[in-house]
Short mmCIF file of C-alpha atoms in Angstrom, two decimals:
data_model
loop_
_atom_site.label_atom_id
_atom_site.label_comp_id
_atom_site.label_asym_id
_atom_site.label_seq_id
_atom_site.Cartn_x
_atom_site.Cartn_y
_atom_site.Cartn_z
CA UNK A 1 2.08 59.21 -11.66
CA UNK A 2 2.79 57.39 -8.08
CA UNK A 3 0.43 55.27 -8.51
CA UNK A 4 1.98 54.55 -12.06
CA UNK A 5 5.55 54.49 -10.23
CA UNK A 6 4.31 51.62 -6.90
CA UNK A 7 2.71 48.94 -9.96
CA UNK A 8 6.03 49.42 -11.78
CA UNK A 9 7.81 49.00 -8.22
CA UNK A 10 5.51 46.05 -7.39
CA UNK A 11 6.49 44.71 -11.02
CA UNK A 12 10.01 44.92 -10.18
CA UNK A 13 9.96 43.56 -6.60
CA UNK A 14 7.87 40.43 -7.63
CA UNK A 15 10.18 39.53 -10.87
CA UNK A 16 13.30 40.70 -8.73
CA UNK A 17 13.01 38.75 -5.40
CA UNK A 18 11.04 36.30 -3.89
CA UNK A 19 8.91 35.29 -6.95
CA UNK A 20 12.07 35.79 -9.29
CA UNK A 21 14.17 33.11 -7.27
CA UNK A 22 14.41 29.35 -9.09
CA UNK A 23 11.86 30.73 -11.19
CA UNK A 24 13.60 28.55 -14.09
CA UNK A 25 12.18 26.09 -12.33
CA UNK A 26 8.56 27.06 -10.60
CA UNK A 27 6.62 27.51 -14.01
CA UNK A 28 5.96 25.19 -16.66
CA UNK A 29 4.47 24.38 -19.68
CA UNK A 30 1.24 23.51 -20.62
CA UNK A 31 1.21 19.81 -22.08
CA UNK A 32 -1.50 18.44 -24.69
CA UNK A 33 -4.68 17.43 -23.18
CA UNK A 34 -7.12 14.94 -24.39
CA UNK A 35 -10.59 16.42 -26.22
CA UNK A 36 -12.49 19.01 -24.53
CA UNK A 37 -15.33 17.29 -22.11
CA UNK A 38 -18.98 17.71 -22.98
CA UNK A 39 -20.78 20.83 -20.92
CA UNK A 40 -22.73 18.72 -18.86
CA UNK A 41 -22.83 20.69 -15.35
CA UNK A 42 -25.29 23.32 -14.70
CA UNK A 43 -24.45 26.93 -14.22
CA UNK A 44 -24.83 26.18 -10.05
CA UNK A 45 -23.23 23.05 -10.07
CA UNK A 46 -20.13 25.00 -12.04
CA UNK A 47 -20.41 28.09 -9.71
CA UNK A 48 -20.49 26.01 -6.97
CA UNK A 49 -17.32 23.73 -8.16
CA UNK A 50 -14.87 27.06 -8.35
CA UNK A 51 -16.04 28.39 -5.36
CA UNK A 52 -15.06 25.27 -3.37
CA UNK A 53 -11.79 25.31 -5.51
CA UNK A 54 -11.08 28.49 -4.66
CA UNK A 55 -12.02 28.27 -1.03
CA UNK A 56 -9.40 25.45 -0.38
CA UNK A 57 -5.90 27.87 -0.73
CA UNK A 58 -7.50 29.46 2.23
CA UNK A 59 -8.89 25.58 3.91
CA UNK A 60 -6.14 22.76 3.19
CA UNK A 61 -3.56 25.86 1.98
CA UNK A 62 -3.29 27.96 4.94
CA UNK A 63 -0.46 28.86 6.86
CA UNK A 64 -0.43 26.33 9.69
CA UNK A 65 -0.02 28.54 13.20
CA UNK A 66 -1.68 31.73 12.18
CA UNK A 67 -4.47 30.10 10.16
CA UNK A 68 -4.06 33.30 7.78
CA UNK A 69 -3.12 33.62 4.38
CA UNK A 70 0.12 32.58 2.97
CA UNK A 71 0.91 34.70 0.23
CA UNK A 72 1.79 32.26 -2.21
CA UNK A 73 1.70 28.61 -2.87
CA UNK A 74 3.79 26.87 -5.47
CA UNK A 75 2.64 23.40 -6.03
CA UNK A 76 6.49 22.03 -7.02
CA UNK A 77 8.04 23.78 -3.92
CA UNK A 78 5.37 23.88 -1.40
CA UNK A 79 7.49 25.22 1.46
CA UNK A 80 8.27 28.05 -0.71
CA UNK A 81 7.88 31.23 2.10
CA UNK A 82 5.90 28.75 3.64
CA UNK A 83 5.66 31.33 6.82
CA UNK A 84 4.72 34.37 4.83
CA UNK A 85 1.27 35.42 5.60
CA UNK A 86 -0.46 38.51 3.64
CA UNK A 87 -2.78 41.07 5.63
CA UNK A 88 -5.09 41.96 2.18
CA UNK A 89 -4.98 38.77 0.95
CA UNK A 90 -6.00 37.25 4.67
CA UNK A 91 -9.09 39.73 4.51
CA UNK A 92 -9.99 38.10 1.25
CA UNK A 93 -9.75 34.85 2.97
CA UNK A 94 -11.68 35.49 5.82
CA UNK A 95 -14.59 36.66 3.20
CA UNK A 96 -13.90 33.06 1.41
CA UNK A 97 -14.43 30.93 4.52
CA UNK A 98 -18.00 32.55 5.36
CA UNK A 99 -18.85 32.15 1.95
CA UNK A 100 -17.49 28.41 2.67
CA UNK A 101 -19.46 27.98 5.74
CA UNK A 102 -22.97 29.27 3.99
CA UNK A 103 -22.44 26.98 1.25
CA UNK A 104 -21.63 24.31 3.50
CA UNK A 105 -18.20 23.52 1.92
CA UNK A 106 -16.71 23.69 5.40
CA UNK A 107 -17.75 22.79 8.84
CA UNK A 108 -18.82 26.25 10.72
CA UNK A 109 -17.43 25.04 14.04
CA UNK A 110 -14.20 24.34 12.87
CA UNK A 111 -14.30 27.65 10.64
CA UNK A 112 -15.32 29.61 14.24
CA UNK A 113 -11.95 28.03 15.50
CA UNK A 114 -9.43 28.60 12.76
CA UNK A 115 -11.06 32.49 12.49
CA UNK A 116 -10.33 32.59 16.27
CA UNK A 117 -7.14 31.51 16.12
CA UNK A 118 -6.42 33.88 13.55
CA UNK A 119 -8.24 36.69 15.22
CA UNK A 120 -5.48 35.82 18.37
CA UNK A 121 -2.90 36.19 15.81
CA UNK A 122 -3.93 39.14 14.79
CA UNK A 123 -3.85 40.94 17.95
CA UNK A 124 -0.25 39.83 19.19
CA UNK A 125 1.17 40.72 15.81
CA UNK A 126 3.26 43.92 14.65
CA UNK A 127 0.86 47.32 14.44
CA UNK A 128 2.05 50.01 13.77
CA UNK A 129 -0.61 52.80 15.08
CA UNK A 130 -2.87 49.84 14.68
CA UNK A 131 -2.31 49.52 11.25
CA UNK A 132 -0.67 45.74 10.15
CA UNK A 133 2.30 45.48 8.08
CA UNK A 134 1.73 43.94 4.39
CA UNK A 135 3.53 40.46 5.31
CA UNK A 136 4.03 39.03 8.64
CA UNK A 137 5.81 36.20 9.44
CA UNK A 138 3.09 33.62 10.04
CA UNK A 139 5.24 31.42 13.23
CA UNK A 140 5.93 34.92 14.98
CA UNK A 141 3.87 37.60 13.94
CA UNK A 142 6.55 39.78 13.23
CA UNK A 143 6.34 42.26 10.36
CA UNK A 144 8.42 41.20 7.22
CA UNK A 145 9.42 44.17 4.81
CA UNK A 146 7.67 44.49 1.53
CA UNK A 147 10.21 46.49 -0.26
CA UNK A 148 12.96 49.26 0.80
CA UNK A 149 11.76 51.71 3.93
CA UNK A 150 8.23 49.73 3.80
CA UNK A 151 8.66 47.73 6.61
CA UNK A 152 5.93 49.09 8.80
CA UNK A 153 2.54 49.54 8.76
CA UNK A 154 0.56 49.59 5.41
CA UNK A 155 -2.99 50.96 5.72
CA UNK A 156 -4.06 49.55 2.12
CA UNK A 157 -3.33 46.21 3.05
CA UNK A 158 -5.01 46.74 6.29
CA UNK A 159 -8.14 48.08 5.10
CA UNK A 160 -8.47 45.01 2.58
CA UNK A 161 -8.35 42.90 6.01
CA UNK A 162 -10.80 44.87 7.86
CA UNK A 163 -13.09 44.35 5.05
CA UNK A 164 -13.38 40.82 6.29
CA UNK A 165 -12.84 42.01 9.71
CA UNK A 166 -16.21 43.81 9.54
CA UNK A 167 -17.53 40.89 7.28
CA UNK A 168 -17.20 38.11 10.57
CA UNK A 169 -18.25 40.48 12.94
CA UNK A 170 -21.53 40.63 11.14
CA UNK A 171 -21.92 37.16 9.76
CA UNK A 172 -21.24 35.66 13.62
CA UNK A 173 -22.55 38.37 15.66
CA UNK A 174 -26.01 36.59 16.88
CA UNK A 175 -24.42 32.93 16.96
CA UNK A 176 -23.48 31.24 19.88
CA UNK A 177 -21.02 31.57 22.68
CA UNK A 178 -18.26 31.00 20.32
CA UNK A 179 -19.12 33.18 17.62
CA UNK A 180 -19.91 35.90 19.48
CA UNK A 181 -16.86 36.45 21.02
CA UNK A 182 -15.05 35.76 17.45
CA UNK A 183 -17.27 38.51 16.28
CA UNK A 184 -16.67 40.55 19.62
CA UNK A 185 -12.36 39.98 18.78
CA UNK A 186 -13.33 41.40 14.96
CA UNK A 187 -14.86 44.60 16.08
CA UNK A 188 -12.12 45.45 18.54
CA UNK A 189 -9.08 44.74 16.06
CA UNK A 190 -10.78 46.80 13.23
CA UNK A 191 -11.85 49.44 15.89
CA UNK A 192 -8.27 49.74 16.84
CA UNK A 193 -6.88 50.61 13.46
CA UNK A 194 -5.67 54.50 13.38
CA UNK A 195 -6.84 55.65 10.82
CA UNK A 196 -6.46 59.42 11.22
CA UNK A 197 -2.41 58.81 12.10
CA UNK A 198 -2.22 57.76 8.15
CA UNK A 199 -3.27 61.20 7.38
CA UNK A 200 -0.18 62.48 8.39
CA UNK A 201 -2.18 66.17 9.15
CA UNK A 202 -3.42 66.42 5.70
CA UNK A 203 -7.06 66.07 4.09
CA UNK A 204 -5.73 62.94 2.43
CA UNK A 205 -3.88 59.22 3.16
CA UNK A 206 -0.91 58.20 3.29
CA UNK A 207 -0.04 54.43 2.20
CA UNK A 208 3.00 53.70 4.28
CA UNK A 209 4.31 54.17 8.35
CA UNK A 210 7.55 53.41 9.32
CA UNK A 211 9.26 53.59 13.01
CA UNK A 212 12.10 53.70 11.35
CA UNK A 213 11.30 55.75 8.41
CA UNK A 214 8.48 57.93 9.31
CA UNK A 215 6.54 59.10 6.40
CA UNK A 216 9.47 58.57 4.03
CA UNK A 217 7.67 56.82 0.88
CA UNK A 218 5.42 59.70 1.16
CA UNK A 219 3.31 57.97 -1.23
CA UNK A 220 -0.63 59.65 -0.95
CA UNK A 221 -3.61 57.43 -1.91
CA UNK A 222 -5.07 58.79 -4.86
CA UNK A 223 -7.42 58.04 -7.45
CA UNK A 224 -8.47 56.06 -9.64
CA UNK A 225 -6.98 52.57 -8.62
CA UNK A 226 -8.09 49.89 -5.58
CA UNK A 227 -7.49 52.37 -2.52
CA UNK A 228 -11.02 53.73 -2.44
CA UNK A 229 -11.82 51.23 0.70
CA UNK A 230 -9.17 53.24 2.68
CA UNK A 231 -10.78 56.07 2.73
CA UNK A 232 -14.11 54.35 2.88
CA UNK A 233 -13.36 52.86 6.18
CA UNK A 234 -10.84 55.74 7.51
CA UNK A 235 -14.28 57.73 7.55
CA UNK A 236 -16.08 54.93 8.88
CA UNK A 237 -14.24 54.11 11.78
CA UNK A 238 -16.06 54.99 14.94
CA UNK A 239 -12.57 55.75 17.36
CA UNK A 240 -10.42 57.21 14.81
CA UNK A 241 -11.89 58.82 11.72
CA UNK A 242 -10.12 60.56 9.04
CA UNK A 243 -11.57 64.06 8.04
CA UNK A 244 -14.28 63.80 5.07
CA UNK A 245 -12.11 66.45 3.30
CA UNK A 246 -9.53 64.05 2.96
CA UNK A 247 -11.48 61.77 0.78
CA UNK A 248 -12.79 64.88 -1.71
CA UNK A 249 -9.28 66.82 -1.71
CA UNK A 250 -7.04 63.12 -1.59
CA UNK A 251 -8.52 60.79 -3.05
CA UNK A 252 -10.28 62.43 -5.90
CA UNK A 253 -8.12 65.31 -6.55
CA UNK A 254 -10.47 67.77 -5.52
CA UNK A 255 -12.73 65.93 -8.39
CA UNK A 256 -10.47 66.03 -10.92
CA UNK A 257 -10.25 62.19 -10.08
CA UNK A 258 -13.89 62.55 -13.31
CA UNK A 259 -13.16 62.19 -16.89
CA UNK A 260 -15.35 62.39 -20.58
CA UNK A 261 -13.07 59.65 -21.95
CA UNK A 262 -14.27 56.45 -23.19
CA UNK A 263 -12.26 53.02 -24.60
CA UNK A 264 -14.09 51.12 -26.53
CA UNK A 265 -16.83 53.52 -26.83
CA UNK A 266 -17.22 52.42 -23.10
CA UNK A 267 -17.08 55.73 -20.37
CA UNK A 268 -14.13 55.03 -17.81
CA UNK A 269 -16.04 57.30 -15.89
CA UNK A 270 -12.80 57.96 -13.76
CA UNK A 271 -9.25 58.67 -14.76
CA UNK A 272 -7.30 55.79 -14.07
CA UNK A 273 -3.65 55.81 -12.67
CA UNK A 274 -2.17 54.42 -15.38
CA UNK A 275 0.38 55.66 -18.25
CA UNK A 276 -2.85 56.50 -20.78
CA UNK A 277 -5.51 56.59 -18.25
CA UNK A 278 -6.98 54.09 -19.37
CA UNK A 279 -8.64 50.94 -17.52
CA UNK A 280 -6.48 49.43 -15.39
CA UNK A 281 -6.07 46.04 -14.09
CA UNK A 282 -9.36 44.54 -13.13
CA UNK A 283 -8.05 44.12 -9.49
CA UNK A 284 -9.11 48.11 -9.41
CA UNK A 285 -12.58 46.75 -9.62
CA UNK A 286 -12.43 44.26 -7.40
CA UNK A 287 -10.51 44.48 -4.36
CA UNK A 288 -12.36 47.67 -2.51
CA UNK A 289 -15.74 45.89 -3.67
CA UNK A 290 -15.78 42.58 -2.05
CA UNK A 291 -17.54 44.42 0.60
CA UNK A 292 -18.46 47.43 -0.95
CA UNK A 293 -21.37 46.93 -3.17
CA UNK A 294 -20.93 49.41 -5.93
CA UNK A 295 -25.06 48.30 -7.15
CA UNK A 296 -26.91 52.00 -6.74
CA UNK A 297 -24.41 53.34 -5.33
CA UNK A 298 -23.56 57.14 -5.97
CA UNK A 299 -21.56 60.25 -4.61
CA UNK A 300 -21.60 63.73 -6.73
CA UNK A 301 -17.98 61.81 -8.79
CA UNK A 302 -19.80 59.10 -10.30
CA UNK A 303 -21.99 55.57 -10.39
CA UNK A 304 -19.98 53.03 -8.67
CA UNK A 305 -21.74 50.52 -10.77
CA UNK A 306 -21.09 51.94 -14.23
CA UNK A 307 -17.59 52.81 -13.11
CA UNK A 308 -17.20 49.22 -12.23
CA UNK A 309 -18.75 47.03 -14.59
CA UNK A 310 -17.55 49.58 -17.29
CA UNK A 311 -14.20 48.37 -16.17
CA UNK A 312 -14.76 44.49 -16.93
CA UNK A 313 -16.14 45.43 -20.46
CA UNK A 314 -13.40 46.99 -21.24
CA UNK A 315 -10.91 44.71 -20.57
CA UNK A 316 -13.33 42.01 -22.02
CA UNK A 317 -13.91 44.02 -25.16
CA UNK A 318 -10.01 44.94 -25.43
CA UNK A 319 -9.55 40.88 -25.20
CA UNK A 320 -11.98 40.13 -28.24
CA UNK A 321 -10.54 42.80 -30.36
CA UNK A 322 -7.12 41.44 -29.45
CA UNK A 323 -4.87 44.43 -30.91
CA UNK A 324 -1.69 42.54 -30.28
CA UNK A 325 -3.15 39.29 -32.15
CA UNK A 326 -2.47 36.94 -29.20
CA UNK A 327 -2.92 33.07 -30.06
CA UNK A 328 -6.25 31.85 -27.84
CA UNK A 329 -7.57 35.24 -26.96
CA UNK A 330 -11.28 35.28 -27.42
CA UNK A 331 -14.69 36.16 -25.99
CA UNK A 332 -14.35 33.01 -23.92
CA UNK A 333 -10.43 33.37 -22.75
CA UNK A 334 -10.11 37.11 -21.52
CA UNK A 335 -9.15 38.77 -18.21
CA UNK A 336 -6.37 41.21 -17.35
CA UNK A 337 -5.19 41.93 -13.96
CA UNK A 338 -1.90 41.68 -11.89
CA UNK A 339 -0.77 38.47 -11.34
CA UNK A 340 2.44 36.16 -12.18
CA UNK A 341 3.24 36.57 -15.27
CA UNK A 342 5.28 35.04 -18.52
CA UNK A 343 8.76 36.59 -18.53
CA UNK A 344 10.30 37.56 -22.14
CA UNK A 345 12.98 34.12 -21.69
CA UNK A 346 10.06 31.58 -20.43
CA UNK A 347 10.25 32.42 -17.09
CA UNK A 348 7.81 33.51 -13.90
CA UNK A 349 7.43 36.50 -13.04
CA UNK A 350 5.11 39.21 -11.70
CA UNK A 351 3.29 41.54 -13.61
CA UNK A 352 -0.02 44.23 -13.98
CA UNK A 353 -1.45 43.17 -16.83
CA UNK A 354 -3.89 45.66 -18.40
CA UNK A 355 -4.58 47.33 -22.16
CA UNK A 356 -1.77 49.69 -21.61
CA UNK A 357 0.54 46.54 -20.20
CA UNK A 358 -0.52 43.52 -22.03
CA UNK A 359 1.56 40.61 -22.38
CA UNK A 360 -0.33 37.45 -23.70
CA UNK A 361 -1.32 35.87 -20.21
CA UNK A 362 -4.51 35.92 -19.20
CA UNK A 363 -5.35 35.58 -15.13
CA UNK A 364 -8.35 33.91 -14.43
CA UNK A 365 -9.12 35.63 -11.28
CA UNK A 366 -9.59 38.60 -13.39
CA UNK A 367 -12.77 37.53 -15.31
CA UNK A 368 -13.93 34.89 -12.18
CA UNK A 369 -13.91 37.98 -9.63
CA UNK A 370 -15.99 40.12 -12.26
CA UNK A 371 -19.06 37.63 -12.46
CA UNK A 372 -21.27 40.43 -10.48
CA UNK A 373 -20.16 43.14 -13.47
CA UNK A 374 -19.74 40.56 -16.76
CA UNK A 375 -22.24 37.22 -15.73
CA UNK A 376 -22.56 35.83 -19.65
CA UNK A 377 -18.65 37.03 -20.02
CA UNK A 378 -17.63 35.88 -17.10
CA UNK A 379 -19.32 32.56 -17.54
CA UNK A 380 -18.25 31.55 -20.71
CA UNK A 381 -14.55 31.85 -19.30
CA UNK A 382 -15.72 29.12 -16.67
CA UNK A 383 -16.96 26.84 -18.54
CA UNK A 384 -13.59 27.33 -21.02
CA UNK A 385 -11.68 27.05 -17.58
CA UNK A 386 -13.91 23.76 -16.19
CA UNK A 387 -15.17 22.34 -19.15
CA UNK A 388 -12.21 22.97 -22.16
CA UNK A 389 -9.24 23.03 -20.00
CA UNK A 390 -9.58 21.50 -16.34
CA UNK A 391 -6.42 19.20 -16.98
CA UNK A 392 -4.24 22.14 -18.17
CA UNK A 393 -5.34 25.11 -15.93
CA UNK A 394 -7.35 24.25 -13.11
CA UNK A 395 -5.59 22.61 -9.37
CA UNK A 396 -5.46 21.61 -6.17
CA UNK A 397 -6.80 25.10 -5.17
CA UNK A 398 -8.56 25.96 -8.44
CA UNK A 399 -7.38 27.81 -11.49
CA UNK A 400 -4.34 28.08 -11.73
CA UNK A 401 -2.93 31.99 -11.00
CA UNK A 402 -1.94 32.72 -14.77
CA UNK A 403 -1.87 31.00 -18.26
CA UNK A 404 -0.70 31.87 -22.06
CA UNK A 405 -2.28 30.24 -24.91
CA UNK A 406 -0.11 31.83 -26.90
CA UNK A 407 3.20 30.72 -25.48
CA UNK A 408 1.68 26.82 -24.49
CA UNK A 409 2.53 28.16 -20.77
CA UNK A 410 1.21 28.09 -17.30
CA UNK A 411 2.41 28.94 -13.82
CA UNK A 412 1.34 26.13 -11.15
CA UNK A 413 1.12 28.53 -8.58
CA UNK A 414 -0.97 30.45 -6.59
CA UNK A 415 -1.07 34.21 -4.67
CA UNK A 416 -3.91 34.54 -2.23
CA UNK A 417 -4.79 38.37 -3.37
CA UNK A 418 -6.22 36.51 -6.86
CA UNK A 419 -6.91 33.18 -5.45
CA UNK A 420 -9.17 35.38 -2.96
CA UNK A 421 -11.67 37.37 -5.09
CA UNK A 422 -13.21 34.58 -6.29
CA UNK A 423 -15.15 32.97 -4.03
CA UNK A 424 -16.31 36.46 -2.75
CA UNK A 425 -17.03 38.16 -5.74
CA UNK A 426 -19.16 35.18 -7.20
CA UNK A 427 -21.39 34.85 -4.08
CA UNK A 428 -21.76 38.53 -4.58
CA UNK A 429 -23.67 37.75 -7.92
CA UNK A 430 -25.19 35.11 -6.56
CA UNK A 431 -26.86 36.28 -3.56
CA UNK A 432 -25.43 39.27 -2.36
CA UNK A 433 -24.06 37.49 0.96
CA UNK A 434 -20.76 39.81 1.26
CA UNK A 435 -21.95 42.81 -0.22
CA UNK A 436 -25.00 42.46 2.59
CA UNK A 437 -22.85 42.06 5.27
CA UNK A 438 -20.61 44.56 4.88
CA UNK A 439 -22.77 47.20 3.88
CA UNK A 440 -25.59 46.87 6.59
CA UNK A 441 -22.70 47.43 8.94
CA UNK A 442 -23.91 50.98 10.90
CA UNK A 443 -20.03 52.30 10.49
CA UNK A 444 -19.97 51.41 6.66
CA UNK A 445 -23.39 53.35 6.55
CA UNK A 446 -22.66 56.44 8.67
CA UNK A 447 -19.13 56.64 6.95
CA UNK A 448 -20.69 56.24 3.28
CA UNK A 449 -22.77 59.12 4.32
CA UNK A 450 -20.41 61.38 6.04
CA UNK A 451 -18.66 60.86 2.48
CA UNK A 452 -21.82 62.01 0.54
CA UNK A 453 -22.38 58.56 -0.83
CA UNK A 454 -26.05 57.23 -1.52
CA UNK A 455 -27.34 53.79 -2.08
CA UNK A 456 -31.07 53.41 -3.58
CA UNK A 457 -30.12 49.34 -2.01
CA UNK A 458 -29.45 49.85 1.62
CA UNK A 459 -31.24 53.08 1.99
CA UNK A 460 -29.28 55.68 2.55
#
């Protein structure tokens, strides 16, 4: 039910505030296009094309002093919060620009230097018991409040960044001069995250820390939705570790987190924080996994692979059946996760889509960043994307964050938490690079184990 309550708070915040503001103005809608283009690319050369789309919000996009994130990028107002940068959605970017510099979409020397100059950010920047704050003012480093009494530290958002954290260390740790000490200032900001203080004294986490309001959101992290990596690394860390009963009485409820129901005929395998429990968004699936690579991987709760990949079916299989008849839904135009969204007057807003909360707009991060789960699925959505509809839904920084057949409408904007799966997520089906990284990290092993996690793939 909190869980339930922060996506309808993160609903209301988006549509309310910043994202709310001119929003007469920031969407607009989709215009005829000329006939569909022949398929002529191959399935590399496509993969390879959204990849380097996706890559640039993070490239030619980012914010200009800190080198991070920005959290959002409207393409009619580009100084829209131009200063805002996002801790999660940084982590994801950091994961985008290695994937960059192995595919050789960017120059490594110049990535070494943004990353360092982003790693110096990083460490002059508001902590709060090393934890970072969920937006920071890019110029300053100051934290910038999220919502009411949440203008502190925000160990979600900082464990989505130390998933990239971990990522450079590993990628750069045997380079030269320069990327060894980049990897060196990786270890010792993710090392100097306190895990344990978001605990609060109990065998479970706490979201949000406050100097000014303490522990006053009181909101726990528990399952099923995208906090798993929390708890992953708050056992991993090697300087302050969270107890392992906090992950089997917090996180999963003291296993009640397991459930017989199916949708679809599909297992959800977990209960899901939503209204039904049901599948959630598909952001549930992705976010902890860019690093964590759910392939034969196992505690006594469940498969992390049929949990996940059950996921993207079911949203894909909810989007074929299409129970609320939406024009252009299909088994090439699916994908449901939080994103901006279509307001009821025409409007942008912010919303988590899902079968529980659908609304006619599809968000094509949600099917791109499932490619490891759904690769036919997930391909025949790129292909609509690059080959059907480049002119209509596809920019200066790739697809576009949200689109509605049935309401001719799409948003020209971007948000780096979707914009920053993708790249990721599809190197992860395509060779593994992230996953590897990540997971050969000794922490990540010892605190998988601690846990009572096993992987059959990295031996342990």
């Amino acid at each position: 039910m909190k869980s339930n309550l922060l996506l309808l708070f993160l609903i209301f915040f988006y549509s309310s505030n910043s994202i709310g503001q001119n929003n007469k103005t920031t969407s607009k809608t989709a215009t005829k296009t000329s006939k569909p283009t022949i398929a002529s690319s191959t399935d590399e050369q496509i993969l390879d094309q959204v990849q380097k789309d996706a890559i640039k919000y993070f490239w030619d996009y980012a914010e200009p002093n800190s080198k991070l994130g920005r959290e959002r990028y409207h393409t009619d107002d580009p100084n829209f919060e131009a200063n805002k940068v996002t801790t999660g959605g940084s982590g994801f970017g950091l994961m985008s620009l290695i994937v960059g510099v192995e595919r050789g979409f960017i120059p490594r020397a110049e990535a070494v230097s943004r990353m360092t100059t982003a790693m110096n950010f990083l460490e002059k920047a508001d902590r709060f018991h090393g934890a970072w704050s969920h937006w920071m003012d890019g110029t300053t480093g100051k934290a910038i409040s999220f919502g009411n009494k949440d203008d502190g530290g925000d160990i979600v958002e900082t464990a989505f960044l130390c998933q990239g954290l971990i990522a450079v260390r590993e990628y750069f740790k045997n380079g030269n001069d320069q990327e060894k000490a980049l990897s060196a200032k990786a270890d010792k900001l993710w090392k100097g995250v306190e895990w344990k203080w978001y605990t609060n004294g109990e065998n479970a986490m706490y979201w949000h820390w406050s100097p000014t309001y303490q522990w006053e959101m009181k909101f726990k992290l528990e399952g099923y939705n995208e906090c798993l990596i929390a708890y992953i690394l708050g056992a991993a860390s090697p300087t302050h570790p969270i107890p392992n009963a906090a992950y089997h009485e917090g996180w999963t409820r003291n296993g009640t987190i397991a459930t017989t129901k199916k949708q679809y005929g599909i297992p959800l395998v977990f209960k899901y924080n939503t209204v039904s429990g049901n599948a959630g968004p598909l952001f549930w699936a992705q976010y902890s996994y860019l690093g964590l690579d759910p392939t034969k991987l196992s505690d006594k709760y469940a498969n992390y692979w049929e949990l996940t990949q059950n996921q993207s079916k079911i949203i894909y299989k909810y989007c074929v059946v299409n129970p609320k008849k939406w024009k252009g839904y299909s088994d090439k135009c699916w994908g449901l996760t939080a994103s901006y969204s279509r307001n009821k007057d025409g409007s942008t807003g912010y919303s988590a889509h899902d079968t529980d909360n659908d609304l006619g707009v599809i968000t094509p991060t949600a099917a791109l960043s499932s490619f490891p789960y759904t690769p036919t699925e997930s391909m025949r959505f790129l292909r609509f994307l690059y080959n059907e509809n480049k002119a209509k839904y596809v920019g200066i920084a790739g697809p576009y964050d949200a689109f509605s057949p049935h309401y001719n409408w799409v948003t020209p904007r971007y948000l780096a938490i979707d914009q920053g799966t993708i790249a990721p997520m599809i190197e992860n089906y395509r060779t593994g690079l992230i996953w590897k990284l990540f997971m050969n990290a000794p922490e990540v092993k010892q605190g998988l184990t601690n846990l009572g996690f096993h992987s059959a793939k990295y031996g342990f």
